[in-house]
mmCIF file of C-alpha atoms in Angstrom:
data_model
loop_
_atom_site.group_PDB
_atom_site.id
_atom_site.type_symbol
_atom_site.label_atom_id
_atom_site.label_comp_id
_atom_site.label_asym_id
_atom_site.label_seq_id
_atom_site.Cartn_x
_atom_site.Cartn_y
_atom_site.Cartn_z
ATOM 1 C CA UNK A 1 -22.507 -12.302 44.510
ATOM 2 C CA UNK A 2 -20.277 -12.999 47.485
ATOM 3 C CA UNK A 3 -16.683 -11.878 47.738
ATOM 4 C CA UNK A 4 -14.365 -13.672 50.143
ATOM 5 C CA UNK A 5 -10.805 -13.356 51.251
ATOM 6 C CA UNK A 6 -9.305 -16.708 52.244
ATOM 7 C CA UNK A 7 -10.207 -16.594 55.946
ATOM 8 C CA UNK A 8 -13.637 -15.108 55.199
ATOM 9 C CA UNK A 9 -14.325 -18.135 52.992
ATOM 10 C CA UNK A 10 -13.292 -20.518 55.804
ATOM 11 C CA UNK A 11 -15.381 -18.619 58.368
ATOM 12 C CA UNK A 12 -18.390 -18.754 56.034
ATOM 13 C CA UNK A 13 -18.045 -22.508 55.384
ATOM 14 C CA UNK A 14 -17.634 -23.363 59.073
ATOM 15 C CA UNK A 15 -20.508 -21.034 60.030
ATOM 16 C CA UNK A 16 -22.806 -22.838 57.584
ATOM 17 C CA UNK A 17 -21.713 -26.302 58.715
ATOM 18 C CA UNK A 18 -21.998 -25.487 62.435
ATOM 19 C CA UNK A 19 -25.149 -23.388 61.969
ATOM 20 C CA UNK A 20 -23.721 -20.540 64.038
ATOM 21 C CA UNK A 21 -21.607 -17.486 63.259
ATOM 22 C CA UNK A 22 -17.844 -18.023 63.256
ATOM 23 C CA UNK A 23 -15.324 -15.207 62.955
ATOM 24 C CA UNK A 24 -11.690 -16.259 63.421
ATOM 25 C CA UNK A 25 -8.348 -15.152 62.025
ATOM 26 C CA UNK A 26 -5.937 -17.496 60.262
ATOM 27 C CA UNK A 27 -3.822 -17.517 63.446
ATOM 28 C CA UNK A 28 -6.854 -18.524 65.529
ATOM 29 C CA UNK A 29 -7.650 -21.414 63.164
ATOM 30 C CA UNK A 30 -3.984 -22.447 63.324
ATOM 31 C CA UNK A 31 -3.801 -22.268 67.133
ATOM 32 C CA UNK A 32 -7.259 -23.460 68.192
ATOM 33 C CA UNK A 33 -7.851 -26.533 66.050
ATOM 34 C CA UNK A 34 -6.385 -30.031 66.168
ATOM 35 C CA UNK A 35 -3.151 -30.472 64.216
ATOM 36 C CA UNK A 36 -3.453 -33.498 61.897
ATOM 37 C CA UNK A 37 -0.631 -35.881 61.109
ATOM 38 C CA UNK A 38 0.001 -36.581 57.413
ATOM 39 C CA UNK A 39 -1.239 -40.178 57.597
ATOM 40 C CA UNK A 40 -4.715 -39.198 58.774
ATOM 41 C CA UNK A 41 -5.550 -36.502 56.203
ATOM 42 C CA UNK A 42 -9.218 -36.155 55.277
ATOM 43 C CA UNK A 43 -11.230 -33.920 52.948
ATOM 44 C CA UNK A 44 -12.538 -30.990 54.963
ATOM 45 C CA UNK A 45 -9.287 -30.472 56.884
ATOM 46 C CA UNK A 46 -8.047 -26.890 56.971
ATOM 47 C CA UNK A 47 -4.728 -26.186 55.242
ATOM 48 C CA UNK A 48 -2.681 -23.308 56.657
ATOM 49 C CA UNK A 49 0.336 -21.842 54.878
ATOM 50 C CA UNK A 50 3.682 -21.254 56.562
ATOM 51 C CA UNK A 51 3.695 -17.712 57.916
ATOM 52 C CA UNK A 52 -0.102 -17.773 58.331
ATOM 53 C CA UNK A 53 -0.605 -15.917 55.030
ATOM 54 C CA UNK A 54 -3.272 -18.165 53.487
ATOM 55 C CA UNK A 55 -5.826 -20.827 54.430
ATOM 56 C CA UNK A 56 -7.935 -23.296 52.472
ATOM 57 C CA UNK A 57 -9.915 -26.537 52.733
ATOM 58 C CA UNK A 58 -8.796 -30.003 51.617
ATOM 59 C CA UNK A 59 -11.106 -30.990 48.747
ATOM 60 C CA UNK A 60 -9.699 -34.526 48.488
ATOM 61 C CA UNK A 61 -7.596 -36.122 45.742
ATOM 62 C CA UNK A 62 -4.693 -33.725 46.400
ATOM 63 C CA UNK A 63 -6.828 -30.634 45.726
ATOM 64 C CA UNK A 64 -7.849 -27.673 47.876
ATOM 65 C CA UNK A 65 -10.595 -25.027 47.842
ATOM 66 C CA UNK A 66 -9.657 -21.465 48.721
ATOM 67 C CA UNK A 67 -10.456 -17.854 47.983
ATOM 68 C CA UNK A 68 -7.554 -16.911 45.772
ATOM 69 C CA UNK A 69 -8.022 -13.356 44.509
ATOM 70 C CA UNK A 70 -10.740 -10.863 43.689
ATOM 71 C CA UNK A 71 -10.849 -11.735 39.985
ATOM 72 C CA UNK A 72 -10.801 -15.524 40.383
ATOM 73 C CA UNK A 73 -12.781 -15.842 43.641
ATOM 74 C CA UNK A 74 -13.078 -19.295 45.206
ATOM 75 C CA UNK A 75 -11.028 -21.818 43.244
ATOM 76 C CA UNK A 76 -9.926 -25.442 43.374
ATOM 77 C CA UNK A 77 -6.180 -25.955 42.935
ATOM 78 C CA UNK A 78 -3.545 -28.582 43.762
ATOM 79 C CA UNK A 79 -2.620 -28.701 47.448
ATOM 80 C CA UNK A 80 0.724 -27.068 48.170
ATOM 81 C CA UNK A 81 3.352 -29.003 50.102
ATOM 82 C CA UNK A 82 4.508 -27.972 53.559
ATOM 83 C CA UNK A 83 1.238 -26.482 54.790
ATOM 84 C CA UNK A 84 -0.051 -27.380 58.262
ATOM 85 C CA UNK A 85 -3.232 -29.416 58.355
ATOM 86 C CA UNK A 86 -5.917 -28.911 61.015
ATOM 87 C CA UNK A 87 -9.227 -30.579 61.783
ATOM 88 C CA UNK A 88 -12.253 -28.692 63.067
ATOM 89 C CA UNK A 89 -14.045 -30.991 65.514
#
């Protein structure tokens, strides 16, 4: 059983997709990835909360995947409004 905090979940997913270890903070993901304009949103974009308190992945159809809490683990929920969107290239 794996336990993730939100940024640990993102680091794990990107590490698997890039086939190399990735270890970044929410601030690093926010500062070192391409900011996406609303009109070009795609599933797989990173979603970063105001204040850099939480991060998730766009799952498409207005939903996001994120590590929410210890008891619920990784969940799919509606995307919140006002979060910055980033693309990992």
